[in-house]
mmCIF file of C-alpha atoms in Angstrom:
data_model
loop_
_atom_site.group_PDB
_atom_site.id
_atom_site.type_symbol
_atom_site.label_atom_id
_atom_site.label_comp_id
_atom_site.label_asym_id
_atom_site.label_seq_id
_atom_site.Cartn_x
_atom_site.Cartn_y
_atom_site.Cartn_z
ATOM 1 C CA MET A 1 120.551 115.790 75.982
ATOM 2 C CA GLN A 2 118.067 113.397 74.399
ATOM 3 C CA ILE A 3 116.260 110.513 76.061
ATOM 4 C CA GLN A 4 113.550 108.169 74.822
ATOM 5 C CA LEU A 5 110.345 108.978 76.689
ATOM 6 C CA ASN A 6 107.347 106.688 76.216
ATOM 7 C CA GLY A 7 108.733 105.583 72.866
ATOM 8 C CA GLU A 8 109.574 109.061 71.522
ATOM 9 C CA ASN A 9 112.663 111.252 71.558
ATOM 10 C CA HIS A 10 112.596 113.937 74.233
ATOM 11 C CA GLU A 11 115.002 116.758 75.071
ATOM 12 C CA ILE A 12 115.960 117.371 78.687
ATOM 13 C CA THR A 13 118.685 119.285 80.522
ATOM 14 C CA ASP A 14 121.966 117.448 81.117
ATOM 15 C CA GLY A 15 122.042 115.924 84.590
ATOM 16 C CA ALA A 16 118.273 116.156 85.082
ATOM 17 C CA THR A 17 116.685 113.799 87.598
ATOM 18 C CA VAL A 18 113.471 111.823 87.306
ATOM 19 C CA ALA A 19 111.794 114.343 89.610
ATOM 20 C CA GLN A 20 112.865 117.210 87.338
ATOM 21 C CA LEU A 21 111.566 115.350 84.285
ATOM 22 C CA LEU A 22 108.176 114.991 85.937
ATOM 23 C CA GLN A 23 108.192 118.665 86.877
ATOM 24 C CA GLN A 24 108.929 119.542 83.267
ATOM 25 C CA LEU A 25 105.983 117.398 82.179
ATOM 26 C CA GLU A 26 103.791 118.935 84.914
ATOM 27 C CA LEU A 27 103.014 115.478 86.285
ATOM 28 C CA THR A 28 102.384 114.690 89.948
ATOM 29 C CA ALA A 29 104.884 112.124 91.144
ATOM 30 C CA GLY A 30 102.360 110.353 93.349
ATOM 31 C CA ARG A 31 100.054 109.570 90.432
ATOM 32 C CA VAL A 32 102.516 107.901 88.069
ATOM 33 C CA ALA A 33 105.139 105.160 87.952
ATOM 34 C CA VAL A 34 108.475 105.496 86.182
ATOM 35 C CA GLU A 35 110.613 102.835 84.577
ATOM 36 C CA ARG A 36 114.214 103.515 83.521
ATOM 37 C CA ASN A 37 115.814 101.060 81.131
ATOM 38 C CA LEU A 38 113.307 98.338 82.095
ATOM 39 C CA GLU A 39 113.841 98.867 85.840
ATOM 40 C CA VAL A 40 111.184 100.493 88.059
ATOM 41 C CA VAL A 41 112.405 103.653 89.779
ATOM 42 C CA PRO A 42 111.007 103.804 93.353
ATOM 43 C CA LYS A 43 109.273 107.078 94.162
ATOM 44 C CA GLU A 44 111.705 107.782 96.981
ATOM 45 C CA ARG A 45 114.537 107.719 94.402
ATOM 46 C CA PHE A 46 112.987 110.233 91.976
ATOM 47 C CA ASP A 47 115.061 113.123 93.379
ATOM 48 C CA ASP A 48 118.441 111.391 93.176
ATOM 49 C CA THR A 49 118.031 109.278 90.020
ATOM 50 C CA VAL A 50 120.006 111.188 87.375
ATOM 51 C CA LEU A 51 119.071 110.571 83.773
ATOM 52 C CA SER A 52 121.617 109.852 81.059
ATOM 53 C CA ALA A 53 121.552 110.356 77.316
ATOM 54 C CA GLU A 54 119.645 107.627 75.471
ATOM 55 C CA ASP A 55 117.904 106.402 78.642
ATOM 56 C CA ARG A 56 114.624 104.613 77.889
ATOM 57 C CA ILE A 57 112.009 106.082 80.203
ATOM 58 C CA GLU A 58 108.415 104.922 80.582
ATOM 59 C CA VAL A 59 105.932 107.005 82.563
ATOM 60 C CA VAL A 60 102.623 105.219 83.141
ATOM 61 C CA HIS A 61 99.340 105.641 84.985
ATOM 62 C CA PHE A 62 96.030 103.796 85.240
ATOM 63 C CA ILE A 63 93.392 103.979 82.552
ATOM 64 C CA GLY A 64 89.982 102.371 82.015
ATOM 65 C CA GLY A 65 90.777 98.725 81.231
ATOM 66 C CA GLY A 66 86.560 97.379 84.599
ATOM 67 C CA SER A 67 74.765 100.473 95.195
ATOM 68 C CA GLY A 68 72.288 97.961 95.987
ATOM 69 C CA GLN A 69 73.957 95.697 98.481
ATOM 70 C CA PRO A 70 73.466 91.944 98.912
ATOM 71 C CA GLU A 71 72.689 90.472 102.309
ATOM 72 C CA ALA A 72 75.182 91.960 104.744
ATOM 73 C CA GLU A 73 76.317 88.557 105.996
ATOM 74 C CA ASP A 74 76.846 87.146 102.498
ATOM 75 C CA THR A 75 80.346 88.438 101.908
ATOM 76 C CA TRP A 76 83.339 86.958 100.138
ATOM 77 C CA SER A 77 87.044 87.440 100.674
ATOM 78 C CA VAL A 78 90.216 87.399 98.621
ATOM 79 C CA ALA A 79 93.727 88.104 99.888
ATOM 80 C CA ASP A 80 92.407 89.127 103.333
ATOM 81 C CA LYS A 81 90.047 91.708 101.811
ATOM 82 C CA THR A 82 86.287 91.292 102.268
ATOM 83 C CA PHE A 83 83.642 92.478 99.806
ATOM 84 C CA THR A 84 79.864 92.494 99.605
ATOM 85 C CA SER A 85 79.453 92.997 95.858
ATOM 86 C CA ARG A 86 80.167 89.908 93.773
ATOM 87 C CA LEU A 87 80.239 91.841 90.523
ATOM 88 C CA LEU A 88 83.667 93.022 89.381
ATOM 89 C CA VAL A 89 83.811 95.379 86.429
ATOM 90 C CA GLY A 90 86.343 96.664 83.948
ATOM 91 C CA THR A 91 86.841 100.321 83.190
ATOM 92 C CA GLY A 92 87.564 100.298 79.465
ATOM 93 C CA LYS A 93 85.520 100.780 76.278
ATOM 94 C CA TYR A 94 83.185 103.464 77.613
ATOM 95 C CA LYS A 95 82.645 106.646 75.606
ATOM 96 C CA ASP A 96 84.256 108.768 78.326
ATOM 97 C CA PHE A 97 85.335 108.737 81.957
ATOM 98 C CA GLU A 98 82.022 110.219 83.107
ATOM 99 C CA GLU A 99 80.041 107.316 81.668
ATOM 100 C CA THR A 100 82.579 104.937 83.192
ATOM 101 C CA ALA A 101 82.024 106.392 86.652
ATOM 102 C CA ILE A 102 78.214 106.313 86.417
ATOM 103 C CA ALA A 103 78.145 102.723 85.135
ATOM 104 C CA ILE A 104 80.423 101.523 87.926
ATOM 105 C CA GLU A 105 78.281 103.263 90.516
ATOM 106 C CA GLU A 106 75.116 101.672 89.122
ATOM 107 C CA SER A 107 76.735 98.233 89.017
ATOM 108 C CA GLY A 108 77.409 98.317 92.746
ATOM 109 C CA ALA A 109 80.909 96.942 92.104
ATOM 110 C CA GLU A 110 83.609 97.423 94.703
ATOM 111 C CA ILE A 111 86.496 96.074 92.603
ATOM 112 C CA VAL A 112 87.414 97.610 89.254
ATOM 113 C CA THR A 113 90.087 96.383 86.882
ATOM 114 C CA VAL A 114 92.466 98.947 85.433
ATOM 115 C CA ALA A 115 95.075 98.727 82.700
ATOM 116 C CA VAL A 116 98.499 100.343 82.842
ATOM 117 C CA ARG A 117 99.341 102.592 79.900
ATOM 118 C CA ARG A 118 101.782 105.349 79.048
ATOM 119 C CA VAL A 119 101.062 108.846 80.260
ATOM 120 C CA ASN A 120 100.231 111.225 77.420
ATOM 121 C CA VAL A 121 103.298 113.424 77.853
ATOM 122 C CA SER A 122 102.122 115.778 75.105
ATOM 123 C CA ASP A 123 99.080 116.634 77.245
ATOM 124 C CA PRO A 124 99.989 115.876 80.867
ATOM 125 C CA LYS A 125 96.944 117.813 82.098
ATOM 126 C CA ALA A 126 94.556 115.419 80.317
ATOM 127 C CA PRO A 127 91.973 113.786 82.627
ATOM 128 C CA MET A 128 92.898 110.465 84.199
ATOM 129 C CA LEU A 129 90.688 107.611 85.355
ATOM 130 C CA THR A 130 91.557 108.380 88.967
ATOM 131 C CA ASP A 131 89.871 111.783 88.556
ATOM 132 C CA PHE A 132 86.524 110.038 88.028
ATOM 133 C CA VAL A 133 86.844 106.627 89.704
ATOM 134 C CA SER A 134 88.541 107.163 93.024
ATOM 135 C CA PRO A 135 90.914 104.465 94.309
ATOM 136 C CA LYS A 136 89.836 105.582 97.779
ATOM 137 C CA LYS A 137 86.289 104.406 97.041
ATOM 138 C CA TYR A 138 86.994 101.366 94.860
ATOM 139 C CA THR A 139 89.596 98.624 95.060
ATOM 140 C CA TYR A 140 91.757 98.982 91.979
ATOM 141 C CA LEU A 141 92.744 95.653 90.438
ATOM 142 C CA PRO A 142 95.613 96.319 88.016
ATOM 143 C CA ASN A 143 95.638 93.832 85.157
ATOM 144 C CA THR A 144 97.979 92.843 82.366
ATOM 145 C CA ALA A 145 95.592 93.309 79.441
ATOM 146 C CA GLY A 146 97.480 93.211 76.166
ATOM 147 C CA CYS A 147 100.424 91.172 77.474
ATOM 148 C CA TYR A 148 101.562 88.149 75.472
ATOM 149 C CA THR A 149 104.659 87.130 77.433
ATOM 150 C CA ALA A 150 105.433 86.476 81.075
ATOM 151 C CA GLU A 151 108.135 89.146 80.956
ATOM 152 C CA ASP A 152 105.714 91.852 79.788
ATOM 153 C CA ALA A 153 103.128 90.862 82.389
ATOM 154 C CA VAL A 154 105.615 90.960 85.268
ATOM 155 C CA ARG A 155 107.038 94.264 84.067
ATOM 156 C CA THR A 156 103.528 95.766 83.841
ATOM 157 C CA LEU A 157 102.527 94.747 87.352
ATOM 158 C CA ARG A 158 105.774 95.952 88.874
ATOM 159 C CA LEU A 159 104.981 99.369 87.439
ATOM 160 C CA ALA A 160 101.391 99.093 88.651
ATOM 161 C CA ARG A 161 102.523 98.425 92.200
ATOM 162 C CA GLU A 162 104.901 101.353 92.050
ATOM 163 C CA ALA A 163 102.217 103.665 90.656
ATOM 164 C CA GLY A 164 99.497 102.855 93.150
ATOM 165 C CA GLY A 165 100.903 100.597 95.823
ATOM 166 C CA TRP A 166 98.494 97.740 95.089
ATOM 167 C CA ASP A 167 99.736 94.183 95.379
ATOM 168 C CA LEU A 168 96.375 92.512 94.598
ATOM 169 C CA VAL A 169 96.516 92.082 90.826
ATOM 170 C CA LYS A 170 94.849 90.282 87.956
ATOM 171 C CA LEU A 171 97.244 88.318 85.786
ATOM 172 C CA GLU A 172 96.383 87.495 82.211
ATOM 173 C CA VAL A 173 98.830 86.475 79.484
ATOM 174 C CA LEU A 174 97.238 86.037 76.077
ATOM 175 C CA SER A 175 98.115 83.703 73.235
ATOM 176 C CA ASP A 176 96.955 85.613 70.154
ATOM 177 C CA ASP A 177 95.092 88.685 68.919
ATOM 178 C CA LYS A 178 92.133 86.873 67.370
ATOM 179 C CA TYR A 179 90.912 84.668 70.195
ATOM 180 C CA LEU A 180 92.593 86.326 73.217
ATOM 181 C CA TRP A 181 92.926 82.821 74.635
ATOM 182 C CA PRO A 182 94.972 82.429 77.841
ATOM 183 C CA ASN A 183 98.558 81.333 77.306
ATOM 184 C CA ASN A 184 98.866 79.126 80.341
ATOM 185 C CA VAL A 185 102.564 78.349 79.836
ATOM 186 C CA GLU A 186 103.500 82.041 80.026
ATOM 187 C CA THR A 187 100.901 82.674 82.730
ATOM 188 C CA LEU A 188 102.498 80.025 84.962
ATOM 189 C CA LYS A 189 105.923 81.613 84.517
ATOM 190 C CA ALA A 190 104.586 85.063 85.343
ATOM 191 C CA ALA A 191 102.596 83.840 88.339
ATOM 192 C CA GLU A 192 105.642 82.132 89.827
ATOM 193 C CA THR A 193 107.703 85.321 89.624
ATOM 194 C CA LEU A 194 104.943 87.590 90.909
ATOM 195 C CA ILE A 195 104.111 85.374 93.887
ATOM 196 C CA LYS A 196 107.801 85.276 94.871
ATOM 197 C CA GLU A 197 107.796 89.089 94.781
ATOM 198 C CA GLY A 198 104.841 89.326 97.139
ATOM 199 C CA PHE A 199 102.034 89.963 94.693
ATOM 200 C CA LYS A 200 98.608 88.505 95.433
ATOM 201 C CA VAL A 201 97.642 87.057 92.088
ATOM 202 C CA MET A 202 94.131 86.566 90.773
ATOM 203 C CA VAL A 203 94.749 84.577 87.616
ATOM 204 C CA TYR A 204 92.807 84.484 84.338
ATOM 205 C CA THR A 205 92.996 81.060 82.747
ATOM 206 C CA THR A 206 91.153 78.447 80.719
ATOM 207 C CA ASP A 207 88.226 76.497 82.151
ATOM 208 C CA ASP A 208 90.506 73.517 82.799
ATOM 209 C CA PRO A 209 90.066 71.998 86.274
ATOM 210 C CA THR A 210 93.628 70.665 86.389
ATOM 211 C CA MET A 211 95.159 73.977 85.386
ATOM 212 C CA CYS A 212 93.008 75.908 87.868
ATOM 213 C CA LYS A 213 94.086 73.583 90.668
ATOM 214 C CA ARG A 214 97.712 74.036 89.712
ATOM 215 C CA PHE A 215 97.412 77.818 89.899
ATOM 216 C CA GLU A 216 95.795 77.489 93.322
ATOM 217 C CA GLU A 217 98.496 75.163 94.627
ATOM 218 C CA MET A 218 101.311 77.468 93.495
ATOM 219 C CA GLY A 219 99.814 80.294 95.558
ATOM 220 C CA CYS A 220 97.363 82.285 93.437
ATOM 221 C CA VAL A 221 94.703 83.855 95.665
ATOM 222 C CA ALA A 222 91.863 83.343 93.146
ATOM 223 C CA VAL A 223 91.334 81.550 89.857
ATOM 224 C CA MET A 224 89.336 83.204 87.081
ATOM 225 C CA PRO A 225 88.413 80.726 84.354
ATOM 226 C CA LEU A 226 86.835 82.132 81.224
ATOM 227 C CA GLY A 227 83.167 81.609 80.487
ATOM 228 C CA ALA A 228 83.890 82.246 76.794
ATOM 229 C CA PRO A 229 86.535 84.244 74.887
ATOM 230 C CA ILE A 230 87.083 87.854 75.987
ATOM 231 C CA GLY A 231 84.515 90.216 74.518
ATOM 232 C CA SER A 232 82.589 87.443 72.739
ATOM 233 C CA GLY A 233 79.360 87.720 74.752
ATOM 234 C CA LEU A 234 78.760 83.996 74.238
ATOM 235 C CA GLY A 235 77.970 83.313 77.888
ATOM 236 C CA VAL A 236 79.079 80.310 79.933
ATOM 237 C CA ARG A 237 79.933 77.704 77.303
ATOM 238 C CA ASN A 238 80.998 74.868 79.595
ATOM 239 C CA PRO A 239 79.142 74.875 82.920
ATOM 240 C CA TYR A 240 80.187 71.274 83.594
ATOM 241 C CA THR A 241 83.918 72.012 83.892
ATOM 242 C CA LEU A 242 83.240 75.226 85.787
ATOM 243 C CA LYS A 243 81.285 73.208 88.319
ATOM 244 C CA ILE A 244 84.251 70.861 88.770
ATOM 245 C CA ILE A 245 86.621 73.815 89.209
ATOM 246 C CA ILE A 246 84.358 75.284 91.883
ATOM 247 C CA GLU A 247 83.909 71.984 93.733
ATOM 248 C CA GLN A 248 87.651 71.333 94.038
ATOM 249 C CA ALA A 249 88.795 74.892 94.770
ATOM 250 C CA ASN A 250 89.915 76.227 98.127
ATOM 251 C CA VAL A 251 90.261 79.780 96.784
ATOM 252 C CA PRO A 252 87.607 81.990 95.193
ATOM 253 C CA VAL A 253 86.537 81.076 91.659
ATOM 254 C CA LEU A 254 85.259 83.932 89.517
ATOM 255 C CA VAL A 255 84.027 83.675 85.949
ATOM 256 C CA ASP A 256 86.028 86.126 83.875
ATOM 257 C CA ALA A 257 85.188 86.957 80.240
ATOM 258 C CA GLY A 258 82.429 85.950 77.869
ATOM 259 C CA VAL A 259 79.375 87.256 79.712
ATOM 260 C CA GLY A 260 76.995 89.010 77.320
ATOM 261 C CA CYS A 261 73.719 89.563 79.148
ATOM 262 C CA ALA A 262 72.186 89.401 82.606
ATOM 263 C CA SER A 263 71.130 85.756 82.320
ATOM 264 C CA ASP A 264 74.759 84.785 81.614
ATOM 265 C CA ALA A 265 75.823 86.400 84.881
ATOM 266 C CA ALA A 266 73.019 84.660 86.779
ATOM 267 C CA ILE A 267 74.026 81.269 85.334
ATOM 268 C CA ALA A 268 77.618 81.766 86.443
ATOM 269 C CA MET A 269 76.493 82.614 89.955
ATOM 270 C CA GLU A 270 74.033 79.716 90.112
ATOM 271 C CA LEU A 271 76.973 77.369 89.528
ATOM 272 C CA GLY A 272 78.446 78.593 92.818
ATOM 273 C CA CYS A 273 81.054 81.098 91.644
ATOM 274 C CA GLU A 274 82.164 83.674 94.166
ATOM 275 C CA GLY A 275 81.740 86.398 91.577
ATOM 276 C CA VAL A 276 81.749 87.481 87.951
ATOM 277 C CA LEU A 277 84.064 89.916 86.205
ATOM 278 C CA MET A 278 82.919 91.694 83.051
ATOM 279 C CA ASN A 279 83.608 94.777 80.961
ATOM 280 C CA THR A 280 82.294 94.594 77.393
ATOM 281 C CA ALA A 281 78.910 93.227 78.489
ATOM 282 C CA ILE A 282 78.240 96.562 80.179
ATOM 283 C CA ALA A 283 80.368 99.031 78.217
ATOM 284 C CA GLY A 284 79.320 97.524 74.876
ATOM 285 C CA ALA A 285 75.588 97.596 75.598
ATOM 286 C CA GLN A 286 73.374 100.121 73.837
ATOM 287 C CA ASP A 287 72.567 101.566 77.273
ATOM 288 C CA PRO A 288 75.581 100.827 79.513
ATOM 289 C CA ILE A 289 74.062 102.444 82.608
ATOM 290 C CA ARG A 290 70.902 100.360 82.437
ATOM 291 C CA MET A 291 72.912 97.216 81.717
ATOM 292 C CA ALA A 292 75.089 97.911 84.756
ATOM 293 C CA ARG A 293 71.974 97.898 86.924
ATOM 294 C CA ALA A 294 70.753 94.704 85.251
ATOM 295 C CA MET A 295 74.053 92.954 85.885
ATOM 296 C CA ARG A 296 74.035 93.965 89.547
ATOM 297 C CA ARG A 297 70.584 92.422 89.986
ATOM 298 C CA ALA A 298 71.455 89.329 87.960
ATOM 299 C CA VAL A 299 74.522 88.568 90.054
ATOM 300 C CA GLN A 300 72.508 88.977 93.238
ATOM 301 C CA ALA A 301 69.658 86.813 91.884
ATOM 302 C CA GLY A 302 72.055 84.092 90.771
ATOM 303 C CA ARG A 303 73.719 84.066 94.165
ATOM 304 C CA ASP A 304 70.373 83.838 95.969
ATOM 305 C CA SER A 305 69.306 81.021 93.650
ATOM 306 C CA PHE A 306 72.504 79.108 94.423
ATOM 307 C CA LEU A 307 72.094 79.566 98.169
ATOM 308 C CA ALA A 308 68.414 78.604 98.038
ATOM 309 C CA GLY A 309 69.169 75.293 96.330
ATOM 310 C CA ARG A 310 67.336 74.443 93.152
ATOM 311 C CA MET A 311 64.620 71.789 92.921
ATOM 312 C CA PRO A 312 65.695 68.370 91.629
ATOM 313 C CA LYS A 313 65.568 67.790 87.894
ATOM 314 C CA LYS A 314 63.157 65.037 86.832
ATOM 315 C CA LEU A 315 62.366 63.208 83.622
ATOM 316 C CA TYR A 316 58.613 63.459 84.138
ATOM 317 C CA ALA A 317 56.072 66.013 85.292
ATOM 318 C CA THR A 318 54.934 66.357 88.900
ATOM 319 C CA ALA A 319 51.669 68.112 89.662
ATOM 320 C CA SER A 320 52.150 71.302 91.602
ATOM 321 C CA SER A 321 48.625 71.213 93.084
ATOM 322 C CA PRO A 322 47.617 68.393 95.489
ATOM 323 C CA LEU A 323 45.233 65.752 94.089
ATOM 324 C CA ASP A 324 43.561 64.992 97.440
ATOM 325 C CA GLY A 325 40.007 66.298 97.620
ATOM 326 C CA THR A 326 39.394 66.574 93.887
ATOM 327 C CA PHE A 327 35.689 66.375 92.998
ATOM 328 C CA PHE A 328 35.889 64.868 89.511
#
């Protein structure tokens, strides 16, 4: 009989189960998630879920989407998990998985964002991100990159949880292809559903203090306002509103998107953010490995600068050397 597998027609024996389909594809059940006719199939049901003709099957896995340690006591927490690195990194846009792994190691990041995409059923033996960036070493943060509706975002994260068991997720719902601006209306709808289903939602949104507070009050575990549009490298465009968001928040605030260079990361941290998430700033650099190291240091320097407390700003100069005892 014929089913639709990851958008293409596929022949399989009549009465075959999900488990048998995966065996045919030479895929390990524990490394993928399966959706049948828009419903996630739990792994424990793979053996007794019988496929029917014309079923729409999606088989997905994680792909690239996202150490010098800070002071041991300067940690931060989200959803009952504690981290020392305040740099979160994406795993997409690198030339290969090997470069991805080296850059992440050099960045010192402990959290990496991952996208959910279809398994390449024509080459099921192809390398996967998990072969190079171990989820046992790093905290995987599944995200909804490329989603433009609440329905697609919820569907994606349900599959992500089934594939890897992670309930800490990054939610982003975009408005358009050109600006990749957050669609807050759809994001609110998705967040409400996900929170009800037990997900711990870190939410990407605009740098709007009111909107960030609303996401916090509905139960999101962290708010992630943009510094500038995704992939723009423009840096923090509106530090004033970010400062307001940070001052009123009772959950972690992390700048997400727009960072282009190390000084941008330091500025975000000097405002008092708990952390910074970036991908293109590292992966898109001429030397991603060196940039990863620079970003690690910049985030640490910005954090230290924030904790140290900057000198007051003044309209006029103040001599740095004492005038007492001058001889002229």
